[in-house]
Amino acid sequence: MPRLFGSLTARLALLSAAWVSIGLGLSGCAVLGLVNKQLVAGFDVRVTALLHKAVNAALLEPDGRPGLSGDVPVPEFLQPFSGYYWQMEAGERRASSRSLWDGQLSGPAAAPADGALAVYDGIGPRGEPVRVAERMATPAGSRAAIRIRVGMNRRPLDEQISHFTWLMITSFAVIGLGLVVGGTLQLVWGMRPLRQARQALAAVRAGQQATLAHARAPSEIAPLLEEIDALVQQNHATVERARAHVGNLAHALKTPLAVQRVALEPGEADMRLAREQNRAMEMLVQHHLSRARSAALSGAAATDAAPMEVAEELATALRRIFANKDLEIDLLGDAGLRAKVDRQDLMEILGNLLENACQWARHQVTLTVSRGSASLLVTVVDDGPGLASADYDSVLTRGVRLDEAKPGSGLGLAITRDLVALYDGSLTLQDARPAGLLVAVTLPLSAAQRPGSLHRRSRWQAPA
């Protein structure tokens, strides 16, 4: 039973059956009552018509005994127990039709008022139910009133009512059964899209299909399927982003580890720098864990950060890593410009761009921060060999390296693109002039700018 009521179709079918039964039952009772009333009224008309004939033919004999004249054309009155009866009373004297034989019609003791008509159920000479009509009438030429009763056996009426009742019950039962079966079939057919949606969800869960886009559904549940599909895609993106975080964290730790390794080399140990890099790695781990928990899909809950300030910190670390290259780095821009980006994310974005540029540059790397109409633009230019435009999409793919001889994992630009996308920004690649590669990144502009900051140039050259 709990399993039965656990089905929405079964619940609606049972509820429909209950309402159909109640509705048809009440309707049947009303129809039966109305029809019975009409049948009884029609029967009473016939009884009353016989009474009028008896009244018109009533007379008083010279000895005071009531009777009928012989011109009443009702032969059933003459046939014993025919079911058609009349009875008259005038004082103590009584007369009745031959059909009554030695019986009489029962009725109320009190006679109706003079001229009034009374119709009621009585008992016939054989105990059969009789419909009786009576009234008081005074025959012509007489001053004495006669109580006249006429009765008709009502068994034909009762049989007619019984037959009609059985016909009504049978008809309403068939109609009710048809309505319940039809309603149940309609429910089963109407619930079919839900069953198909369940099967589609099961297929998605089993990995047989990726989305619910192919599932056809009526307009009432199509929005629900769209929301479920969006949730499935969101969960899929969450899983993919969680996987990406592992690669991002590994790539983000690469530079601090390299700096720490250089700082701890024998003879040139720099414990202060090593401790700074250790703290930086701890911050990276905490940052990536926090972002993986709370901002996997909706984007980082960005505050703001100054790109020039972050770039200068990165330049300090990169100088040690690329100390063996004859490399110059220029940082150009307004120190007051701020991006609506989490500082750690901004450090990872700029760190990846600068490290990639330093790795490929021959002598010059330039980072420029400028303000657009509604965004902040960061460009990083190197004077390296550059990149063919056909390879732009490839280098933005995770794990792809065009030069296997160069160190790296092939994740830097791909991670940078993903981080920029978190903030609804963009990353584009283009040729630099006269040589090299230009990487342009747009980021949302923070409302908390610092007006009046001076445009400044920060230039350093790695020691030979």
Tab-separated table of C-alpha atoms in Angstrom:
chain	number	residue	atom	x	y	z
A	1	MET	CA	0.000	0.000	0.000
A	2	PRO	CA	2.763	2.593	0.772
A	3	ARG	CA	4.332	1.773	-2.578
A	4	LEU	CA	0.977	2.304	-4.298
A	5	PHE	CA	0.499	5.715	-2.731
A	6	GLY	CA	4.107	6.529	-3.519
A	7	SER	CA	3.100	6.761	-7.188
A	8	LEU	CA	1.815	10.142	-8.329
A	9	THR	CA	-0.194	8.467	-11.090
A	10	ALA	CA	-1.853	6.101	-8.602
A	11	ARG	CA	-2.660	8.969	-6.251
A	12	LEU	CA	-4.257	11.056	-8.979
A	13	ALA	CA	-6.125	8.028	-10.366
A	14	LEU	CA	-7.561	7.146	-6.944
A	15	LEU	CA	-8.470	10.765	-6.273
A	16	SER	CA	-10.137	10.989	-9.661
A	17	ALA	CA	-12.050	7.757	-8.987
A	18	ALA	CA	-13.237	9.122	-5.641
A	19	TRP	CA	-14.445	12.387	-7.137
A	20	VAL	CA	-16.142	10.609	-10.049
A	21	SER	CA	-17.901	8.235	-7.631
A	22	ILE	CA	-19.078	11.058	-5.395
A	23	GLY	CA	-20.147	13.237	-8.316
A	24	LEU	CA	-22.001	10.502	-10.167
A	25	GLY	CA	-23.546	9.226	-6.935
A	26	LEU	CA	-24.959	12.627	-6.047
A	27	SER	CA	-26.062	13.218	-9.631
A	28	GLY	CA	-27.722	9.797	-9.760
A	29	CYS	CA	-29.605	10.413	-6.530
A	30	ALA	CA	-30.823	13.779	-7.818
A	31	VAL	CA	-31.935	12.283	-11.143
A	32	LEU	CA	-33.639	9.340	-9.461
A	33	GLY	CA	-35.462	11.625	-7.062
A	34	LEU	CA	-36.640	13.864	-9.884
A	35	VAL	CA	-37.727	10.964	-12.109
A	36	ASN	CA	-39.482	9.176	-9.251
A	37	LYS	CA	-41.337	12.350	-8.416
A	38	GLN	CA	-42.440	12.722	-12.028
A	39	LEU	CA	-43.549	9.086	-12.273
A	40	VAL	CA	-45.551	9.331	-9.055
A	41	ALA	CA	-47.071	12.628	-10.237
A	42	GLY	CA	-48.102	11.017	-13.531
A	43	PHE	CA	-49.586	8.070	-11.647
A	44	ASP	CA	-51.485	10.471	-9.372
A	45	VAL	CA	-52.955	12.182	-12.436
A	46	ARG	CA	-54.442	8.860	-13.535
A	47	VAL	CA	-55.812	8.148	-10.070
A	48	THR	CA	-57.267	11.663	-9.849
A	49	ALA	CA	-58.907	11.279	-13.264
A	50	LEU	CA	-60.663	8.121	-12.039
A	51	LEU	CA	-61.733	9.988	-8.915
A	52	HIS	CA	-63.306	12.752	-11.034
A	53	LYS	CA	-65.252	10.134	-12.994
A	54	ALA	CA	-66.489	8.608	-9.765
A	55	VAL	CA	-67.467	12.016	-8.392
A	56	ASN	CA	-69.407	12.873	-11.525
A	57	ALA	CA	-71.266	9.553	-11.398
A	58	ALA	CA	-71.899	9.540	-7.595
A	59	LEU	CA	-75.484	9.443	-6.301
A	60	LEU	CA	-77.503	8.708	-3.204
A	61	GLU	CA	-80.080	5.943	-3.328
A	62	PRO	CA	-83.569	6.630	-1.848
A	63	ASP	CA	-82.546	4.650	1.225
A	64	GLY	CA	-79.485	6.941	1.690
A	65	ARG	CA	-76.929	4.427	0.459
A	66	PRO	CA	-74.249	5.953	-1.835
A	67	GLY	CA	-73.515	4.484	-5.238
A	68	LEU	CA	-72.505	5.074	-8.823
A	69	SER	CA	-74.649	5.469	-11.855
A	70	GLY	CA	-73.966	2.853	-14.493
A	71	ASP	CA	-72.325	5.195	-17.024
A	72	VAL	CA	-68.759	4.978	-15.629
A	73	PRO	CA	-66.666	3.405	-18.471
A	74	VAL	CA	-64.152	1.613	-16.236
A	75	PRO	CA	-64.653	-2.117	-16.651
A	76	GLU	CA	-61.834	-2.834	-14.140
A	77	PHE	CA	-64.176	-1.670	-11.365
A	78	LEU	CA	-66.315	-4.712	-12.096
A	79	GLN	CA	-63.473	-7.266	-12.079
A	80	PRO	CA	-62.622	-8.654	-8.604
A	81	PHE	CA	-59.189	-7.601	-7.377
A	82	SER	CA	-58.386	-5.913	-10.676
A	83	GLY	CA	-56.347	-3.202	-8.970
A	84	TYR	CA	-58.891	-0.459	-9.736
A	85	TYR	CA	-61.172	0.329	-6.781
A	86	TRP	CA	-63.697	2.857	-5.567
A	87	GLN	CA	-65.308	3.241	-2.178
A	88	MET	CA	-67.988	5.684	-0.943
A	89	GLU	CA	-69.200	6.540	2.538
A	90	ALA	CA	-72.286	8.536	3.444
A	91	GLY	CA	-72.651	8.625	7.178
A	92	GLU	CA	-72.777	5.026	8.385
A	93	ARG	CA	-73.594	3.659	4.986
A	94	ARG	CA	-70.811	2.413	2.660
A	95	ALA	CA	-70.636	1.195	-0.919
A	96	SER	CA	-67.707	-0.122	-2.929
A	97	SER	CA	-66.809	-1.433	-6.368
A	98	ARG	CA	-67.110	-5.115	-7.156
A	99	SER	CA	-63.338	-5.197	-7.624
A	100	LEU	CA	-62.927	-4.634	-3.861
A	101	TRP	CA	-65.037	-7.721	-3.205
A	102	ASP	CA	-65.380	-7.885	0.554
A	103	GLY	CA	-62.357	-5.701	1.308
A	104	GLN	CA	-61.970	-1.961	1.710
A	105	LEU	CA	-59.516	0.825	1.049
A	106	SER	CA	-57.605	2.030	4.102
A	107	GLY	CA	-57.053	5.711	4.672
A	108	PRO	CA	-56.987	8.428	7.304
A	109	ALA	CA	-59.885	8.535	9.701
A	110	ALA	CA	-60.568	12.218	9.106
A	111	ALA	CA	-62.169	13.119	5.827
A	112	PRO	CA	-60.672	15.991	3.769
A	113	ALA	CA	-62.434	19.357	3.695
A	114	ASP	CA	-65.331	19.736	1.341
A	115	GLY	CA	-63.990	20.132	-2.213
A	116	ALA	CA	-60.368	19.407	-1.172
A	117	LEU	CA	-58.379	16.637	-2.864
A	118	ALA	CA	-56.171	14.209	-0.905
A	119	VAL	CA	-53.788	11.707	-2.492
A	120	TYR	CA	-51.904	9.187	-0.376
A	121	ASP	CA	-50.640	5.613	-0.217
A	122	GLY	CA	-53.006	3.019	1.162
A	123	ILE	CA	-53.505	-0.740	1.406
A	124	GLY	CA	-55.661	-2.733	-1.032
A	125	PRO	CA	-57.955	-5.701	-0.365
A	126	ARG	CA	-55.094	-8.169	-0.666
A	127	GLY	CA	-52.588	-6.070	1.235
A	128	GLU	CA	-51.071	-4.677	-1.935
A	129	PRO	CA	-49.855	-1.054	-2.037
A	130	VAL	CA	-52.485	1.236	-3.473
A	131	ARG	CA	-52.364	4.861	-4.473
A	132	VAL	CA	-55.577	6.480	-3.185
A	133	ALA	CA	-57.253	9.765	-4.131
A	134	GLU	CA	-60.260	11.010	-2.200
A	135	ARG	CA	-62.473	14.037	-1.748
A	136	MET	CA	-65.891	15.031	-0.329
A	137	ALA	CA	-68.614	15.584	-2.928
A	138	THR	CA	-72.337	16.345	-2.796
A	139	PRO	CA	-74.355	14.690	-5.593
A	140	ALA	CA	-76.837	16.779	-7.524
A	141	GLY	CA	-80.219	17.002	-5.824
A	142	SER	CA	-78.832	15.963	-2.486
A	143	ARG	CA	-77.766	17.850	0.587
A	144	ALA	CA	-75.638	15.098	2.119
A	145	ALA	CA	-71.927	14.915	1.279
A	146	ILE	CA	-70.327	11.653	0.220
A	147	ARG	CA	-66.701	10.674	1.002
A	148	ILE	CA	-65.417	9.179	-2.244
A	149	ARG	CA	-62.135	7.218	-2.557
A	150	VAL	CA	-60.552	5.788	-5.696
A	151	GLY	CA	-57.461	3.587	-5.576
A	152	MET	CA	-55.069	2.037	-8.075
A	153	ASN	CA	-52.605	-0.739	-7.427
A	154	ARG	CA	-49.180	0.958	-7.443
A	155	ARG	CA	-47.114	-2.173	-8.032
A	156	PRO	CA	-46.702	-1.312	-11.751
A	157	LEU	CA	-45.439	2.102	-10.649
A	158	ASP	CA	-43.013	0.559	-8.141
A	159	GLU	CA	-41.758	-1.883	-10.768
A	160	GLN	CA	-41.252	0.973	-13.203
A	161	ILE	CA	-39.351	2.941	-10.574
A	162	SER	CA	-37.271	-0.115	-9.673
A	163	HIS	CA	-36.449	-0.797	-13.322
A	164	PHE	CA	-35.458	2.804	-13.900
A	165	THR	CA	-33.340	2.810	-10.734
A	166	TRP	CA	-31.455	-0.303	-11.820
A	167	LEU	CA	-30.977	1.184	-15.293
A	168	MET	CA	-29.632	4.413	-13.771
A	169	ILE	CA	-27.244	2.597	-11.437
A	170	THR	CA	-25.924	0.410	-14.259
A	171	SER	CA	-25.538	3.359	-16.633
A	172	PHE	CA	-23.819	5.566	-14.079
A	173	ALA	CA	-21.537	2.697	-13.055
A	174	VAL	CA	-20.480	2.153	-16.678
A	175	ILE	CA	-20.016	5.890	-17.175
A	176	GLY	CA	-18.021	6.146	-13.935
A	177	LEU	CA	-15.827	3.202	-14.865
A	178	GLY	CA	-15.237	4.693	-18.295
A	179	LEU	CA	-14.316	8.061	-16.777
A	180	VAL	CA	-11.923	6.465	-14.280
A	181	VAL	CA	-10.258	4.291	-16.927
A	182	GLY	CA	-10.073	7.201	-19.357
A	183	GLY	CA	-8.702	9.501	-16.657
A	184	THR	CA	-6.109	6.901	-15.646
A	185	LEU	CA	-4.994	6.434	-19.246
A	186	GLN	CA	-4.811	10.199	-19.606
A	187	LEU	CA	-2.665	10.417	-16.470
A	188	VAL	CA	-0.364	7.648	-17.665
A	189	TRP	CA	0.030	9.381	-21.007
A	190	GLY	CA	0.400	12.797	-19.356
A	191	MET	CA	3.126	11.509	-17.013
A	192	ARG	CA	5.080	10.006	-19.894
A	193	PRO	CA	7.337	13.084	-20.298
A	194	LEU	CA	8.329	12.772	-16.635
A	195	ARG	CA	9.265	9.127	-17.141
A	196	GLN	CA	11.250	10.072	-20.235
A	197	ALA	CA	12.984	12.811	-18.271
A	198	ARG	CA	13.885	10.287	-15.568
A	199	GLN	CA	15.325	7.953	-18.197
A	200	ALA	CA	17.317	10.821	-19.707
A	201	LEU	CA	18.689	11.732	-16.270
A	202	ALA	CA	19.611	8.113	-15.673
A	203	ALA	CA	21.445	8.103	-19.010
A	204	VAL	CA	23.341	11.254	-18.014
A	205	ARG	CA	24.254	9.738	-14.659
A	206	ALA	CA	25.406	6.543	-16.378
A	207	GLY	CA	27.589	8.545	-18.751
A	208	GLN	CA	25.659	7.511	-21.855
A	209	GLN	CA	24.982	11.141	-22.732
A	210	ALA	CA	26.342	14.474	-21.587
A	211	THR	CA	23.265	16.722	-21.511
A	212	LEU	CA	19.482	16.719	-21.534
A	213	ALA	CA	19.336	18.944	-24.601
A	214	HIS	CA	17.905	16.136	-26.740
A	215	ALA	CA	15.070	15.372	-24.285
A	216	ARG	CA	11.730	16.561	-25.661
A	217	ALA	CA	9.287	17.820	-23.063
A	218	PRO	CA	6.051	19.859	-22.970
A	219	SER	CA	6.257	23.523	-22.089
A	220	GLU	CA	5.186	22.879	-18.480
A	221	ILE	CA	8.282	20.837	-17.571
A	222	ALA	CA	10.739	22.054	-20.223
A	223	PRO	CA	12.003	24.854	-17.903
A	224	LEU	CA	12.554	22.255	-15.170
A	225	LEU	CA	14.631	20.096	-17.521
A	226	GLU	CA	16.584	23.176	-18.596
A	227	GLU	CA	17.369	23.994	-14.969
A	228	ILE	CA	18.383	20.388	-14.287
A	229	ASP	CA	20.548	20.385	-17.402
A	230	ALA	CA	22.151	23.647	-16.291
A	231	LEU	CA	22.800	22.095	-12.887
A	232	VAL	CA	24.361	19.017	-14.512
A	233	GLN	CA	26.570	21.229	-16.659
A	234	GLN	CA	27.462	23.343	-13.640
A	235	ASN	CA	28.476	20.257	-11.685
A	236	HIS	CA	30.499	19.054	-14.663
A	237	ALA	CA	32.226	22.428	-14.859
A	238	THR	CA	32.864	22.276	-11.117
A	239	VAL	CA	34.606	18.946	-11.498
A	240	GLU	CA	36.634	20.196	-14.446
A	241	ARG	CA	37.594	23.346	-12.588
A	242	ALA	CA	38.598	21.310	-9.560
A	243	ARG	CA	40.908	19.314	-11.809
A	244	ALA	CA	42.244	22.526	-13.282
A	245	HIS	CA	42.968	23.866	-9.797
A	246	VAL	CA	45.420	21.046	-9.252
A	247	GLY	CA	47.335	22.066	-12.368
A	248	ASN	CA	47.030	25.741	-11.467
A	249	LEU	CA	48.413	25.174	-8.002
A	250	ALA	CA	51.301	23.087	-9.328
A	251	HIS	CA	52.122	25.772	-11.867
A	252	ALA	CA	51.784	28.578	-9.325
A	253	LEU	CA	54.224	26.818	-6.984
A	254	LYS	CA	56.816	26.410	-9.711
A	255	THR	CA	58.199	29.962	-9.566
A	256	PRO	CA	58.385	30.245	-5.738
A	257	LEU	CA	60.095	26.844	-5.605
A	258	ALA	CA	62.608	27.910	-8.235
A	259	VAL	CA	63.342	31.148	-6.373
A	260	GLN	CA	63.649	29.270	-3.078
A	261	ARG	CA	66.032	26.767	-4.681
A	262	VAL	CA	68.235	29.597	-5.951
A	263	ALA	CA	68.066	31.350	-2.574
A	264	LEU	CA	69.228	28.215	-0.772
A	265	GLU	CA	72.144	27.387	-3.048
A	266	PRO	CA	75.417	26.924	-1.158
A	267	GLY	CA	77.525	30.024	-0.957
A	268	GLU	CA	74.672	32.334	-1.992
A	269	ALA	CA	72.040	31.424	0.609
A	270	ASP	CA	69.441	34.134	1.189
A	271	MET	CA	67.319	32.942	4.116
A	272	ARG	CA	65.122	36.026	4.071
A	273	LEU	CA	64.142	35.427	0.467
A	274	ALA	CA	63.674	31.717	1.139
A	275	ARG	CA	61.310	32.480	3.994
A	276	GLU	CA	59.403	34.951	1.827
A	277	GLN	CA	58.964	32.328	-0.869
A	278	ASN	CA	57.897	29.784	1.721
A	279	ARG	CA	55.216	32.172	2.945
A	280	ALA	CA	54.229	32.837	-0.654
A	281	MET	CA	53.773	29.093	-1.256
A	282	GLU	CA	51.661	28.777	1.894
A	283	MET	CA	49.500	31.646	0.689
A	284	LEU	CA	49.189	30.011	-2.718
A	285	VAL	CA	48.006	26.739	-1.203
A	286	GLN	CA	45.454	28.500	1.022
A	287	HIS	CA	44.302	30.687	-1.832
A	288	HIS	CA	43.726	27.803	-4.218
A	289	LEU	CA	41.957	25.748	-1.573
A	290	SER	CA	39.664	28.650	-0.749
A	291	ARG	CA	38.933	29.366	-4.393
A	292	ALA	CA	38.254	25.699	-5.103
A	293	ARG	CA	35.719	25.627	-2.259
A	294	SER	CA	33.898	28.896	-2.740
A	295	ALA	CA	34.473	30.213	-6.254
A	296	ALA	CA	34.750	27.200	-8.539
A	297	LEU	CA	32.037	28.436	-10.867
A	298	SER	CA	30.754	31.806	-9.869
A	299	GLY	CA	34.120	33.539	-10.158
A	300	ALA	CA	36.313	34.740	-7.401
A	301	ALA	CA	34.827	37.023	-4.837
A	302	ALA	CA	37.158	39.747	-6.024
A	303	THR	CA	38.185	42.739	-3.992
A	304	ASP	CA	40.757	44.740	-5.949
A	305	ALA	CA	44.480	44.934	-6.521
A	306	ALA	CA	47.022	47.271	-8.161
A	307	PRO	CA	48.670	45.644	-11.198
A	308	MET	CA	51.790	47.868	-11.008
A	309	GLU	CA	52.379	46.935	-7.375
A	310	VAL	CA	51.973	43.220	-8.121
A	311	ALA	CA	54.208	43.486	-11.196
A	312	GLU	CA	57.030	45.044	-9.177
A	313	GLU	CA	56.883	42.207	-6.637
A	314	LEU	CA	57.026	39.663	-9.433
A	315	ALA	CA	59.919	41.452	-11.075
A	316	THR	CA	61.993	41.018	-7.926
A	317	ALA	CA	61.554	37.246	-8.034
A	318	LEU	CA	62.027	36.964	-11.794
A	319	ARG	CA	65.338	38.883	-11.617
A	320	ARG	CA	66.843	36.058	-9.582
A	321	ILE	CA	65.399	33.304	-11.766
A	322	PHE	CA	66.628	34.856	-15.045
A	323	ALA	CA	69.845	36.327	-13.633
A	324	ASN	CA	71.880	34.517	-16.309
A	325	LYS	CA	70.148	36.362	-19.187
A	326	ASP	CA	70.989	39.787	-20.532
A	327	LEU	CA	67.422	40.902	-19.898
A	328	GLU	CA	65.740	44.256	-19.346
A	329	ILE	CA	62.203	44.608	-17.959
A	330	ASP	CA	60.167	47.793	-18.195
A	331	LEU	CA	57.042	48.355	-16.066
A	332	LEU	CA	54.905	51.193	-17.435
A	333	GLY	CA	51.604	52.433	-16.108
A	334	ASP	CA	49.662	54.341	-13.500
A	335	ALA	CA	50.274	52.967	-10.009
A	336	GLY	CA	46.818	54.147	-8.971
A	337	LEU	CA	44.950	51.907	-11.402
A	338	ARG	CA	43.270	49.006	-9.693
A	339	ALA	CA	41.589	45.897	-11.120
A	340	LYS	CA	38.554	44.237	-9.583
A	341	VAL	CA	40.489	40.984	-9.199
A	342	ASP	CA	41.667	39.001	-6.218
A	343	ARG	CA	45.292	39.959	-5.535
A	344	GLN	CA	46.524	36.365	-5.564
A	345	ASP	CA	44.768	35.729	-8.884
A	346	LEU	CA	46.278	38.905	-10.320
A	347	MET	CA	49.700	37.801	-9.144
A	348	GLU	CA	49.239	34.462	-10.876
A	349	ILE	CA	47.990	36.101	-14.091
A	350	LEU	CA	50.844	38.611	-14.299
A	351	GLY	CA	53.380	36.069	-13.045
A	352	ASN	CA	52.498	33.642	-15.831
A	353	LEU	CA	52.660	36.392	-18.469
A	354	LEU	CA	55.953	37.842	-17.261
A	355	GLU	CA	57.595	34.477	-16.742
A	356	ASN	CA	56.567	33.336	-20.212
A	357	ALA	CA	57.854	36.585	-21.720
A	358	CYS	CA	61.167	36.408	-19.812
A	359	GLN	CA	61.647	32.819	-20.892
A	360	TRP	CA	61.317	33.650	-24.587
A	361	ALA	CA	62.678	37.236	-24.721
A	362	ARG	CA	66.126	37.990	-26.085
A	363	HIS	CA	66.798	41.260	-24.268
A	364	GLN	CA	63.555	43.176	-23.594
A	365	VAL	CA	60.233	42.601	-21.746
A	366	THR	CA	57.699	45.416	-21.313
A	367	LEU	CA	54.545	45.338	-19.133
A	368	THR	CA	52.102	48.203	-19.622
A	369	VAL	CA	49.015	48.974	-17.516
A	370	SER	CA	46.424	51.353	-18.999
A	371	ARG	CA	42.809	52.263	-18.506
A	372	GLY	CA	40.129	51.615	-21.094
A	373	SER	CA	36.550	52.913	-21.216
A	374	ALA	CA	35.176	50.241	-18.886
A	375	SER	CA	38.101	47.930	-18.220
A	376	LEU	CA	41.759	47.766	-17.379
A	377	LEU	CA	44.246	46.678	-20.046
A	378	VAL	CA	47.511	44.899	-19.308
A	379	THR	CA	49.919	44.155	-22.147
A	380	VAL	CA	53.136	42.158	-21.956
A	381	VAL	CA	55.527	42.386	-24.898
A	382	ASP	CA	58.760	40.498	-25.462
A	383	ASP	CA	61.364	40.717	-28.241
A	384	GLY	CA	61.642	36.950	-28.658
A	385	PRO	CA	61.052	34.864	-31.775
A	386	GLY	CA	57.326	35.448	-31.617
A	387	LEU	CA	54.626	33.013	-32.578
A	388	ALA	CA	52.833	32.136	-35.784
A	389	SER	CA	49.185	33.176	-35.741
A	390	ALA	CA	48.198	29.584	-36.556
A	391	ASP	CA	49.643	28.508	-33.205
A	392	TYR	CA	47.701	30.985	-31.056
A	393	ASP	CA	44.956	28.530	-30.188
A	394	SER	CA	47.464	25.759	-29.516
A	395	VAL	CA	49.448	27.633	-26.871
A	396	LEU	CA	46.210	28.409	-25.030
A	397	THR	CA	45.492	24.698	-24.718
A	398	ARG	CA	46.528	22.999	-21.507
A	399	GLY	CA	49.736	20.963	-21.730
A	400	VAL	CA	50.711	22.099	-25.222
A	401	ARG	CA	54.340	23.257	-25.675
A	402	LEU	CA	55.596	24.309	-29.065
A	403	ASP	CA	59.253	23.944	-28.045
A	404	GLU	CA	59.924	20.809	-26.018
A	405	ALA	CA	63.505	21.971	-25.409
A	406	LYS	CA	62.254	24.825	-23.251
A	407	PRO	CA	61.424	24.052	-19.602
A	408	GLY	CA	57.825	24.222	-18.520
A	409	SER	CA	54.551	22.332	-18.391
A	410	GLY	CA	52.574	24.071	-21.107
A	411	LEU	CA	50.014	25.320	-18.560
A	412	GLY	CA	50.942	28.988	-18.078
A	413	LEU	CA	48.890	30.730	-20.764
A	414	ALA	CA	46.035	28.237	-20.442
A	415	ILE	CA	45.807	28.892	-16.695
A	416	THR	CA	46.007	32.626	-17.311
A	417	ARG	CA	43.162	32.420	-19.822
A	418	ASP	CA	41.001	30.461	-17.323
A	419	LEU	CA	41.688	32.930	-14.523
A	420	VAL	CA	40.910	35.909	-16.748
A	421	ALA	CA	37.664	34.223	-17.839
A	422	LEU	CA	36.635	33.933	-14.176
A	423	TYR	CA	36.406	37.731	-14.118
A	424	ASP	CA	34.687	38.035	-17.513
A	425	GLY	CA	37.923	39.333	-19.012
A	426	SER	CA	39.711	38.377	-22.207
A	427	LEU	CA	43.177	37.271	-23.309
A	428	THR	CA	44.426	37.790	-26.851
A	429	LEU	CA	47.711	37.127	-28.632
A	430	GLN	CA	49.210	39.156	-31.483
A	431	ASP	CA	52.526	39.867	-33.156
A	432	ALA	CA	54.740	42.506	-31.617
A	433	ARG	CA	56.701	44.943	-33.738
A	434	PRO	CA	59.425	44.614	-34.865
A	435	ALA	CA	59.611	41.106	-33.315
A	436	GLY	CA	58.196	39.081	-30.480
A	437	LEU	CA	54.802	38.371	-29.003
A	438	LEU	CA	52.250	40.703	-27.447
A	439	VAL	CA	49.780	39.319	-24.892
A	440	ALA	CA	46.844	41.611	-24.059
A	441	VAL	CA	44.612	40.987	-21.043
A	442	THR	CA	41.463	42.941	-20.144
A	443	LEU	CA	40.214	42.872	-16.553
A	444	PRO	CA	37.286	44.574	-14.812
A	445	LEU	CA	38.115	48.005	-13.500
A	446	SER	CA	37.730	48.534	-9.774
A	447	ALA	CA	35.589	51.383	-8.524
A	448	ALA	CA	38.198	52.119	-5.847
A	449	GLN	CA	40.712	53.981	-8.023
A	450	ARG	CA	43.243	56.409	-6.617
A	451	PRO	CA	42.892	59.685	-8.473
A	452	GLY	CA	45.978	61.783	-8.835
A	453	SER	CA	48.486	58.903	-9.016
A	454	LEU	CA	51.396	59.682	-11.312
A	455	HIS	CA	52.231	57.753	-14.434
A	456	ARG	CA	55.567	56.193	-13.684
A	457	ARG	CA	58.240	54.083	-15.353
A	458	SER	CA	60.110	51.358	-13.524
A	459	ARG	CA	63.087	49.910	-15.395
A	460	TRP	CA	65.701	47.417	-14.289
A	461	GLN	CA	68.311	45.275	-15.923
A	462	ALA	CA	69.422	41.896	-14.682
A	463	PRO	CA	73.057	41.977	-13.617
A	464	ALA	CA	75.474	40.325	-16.009
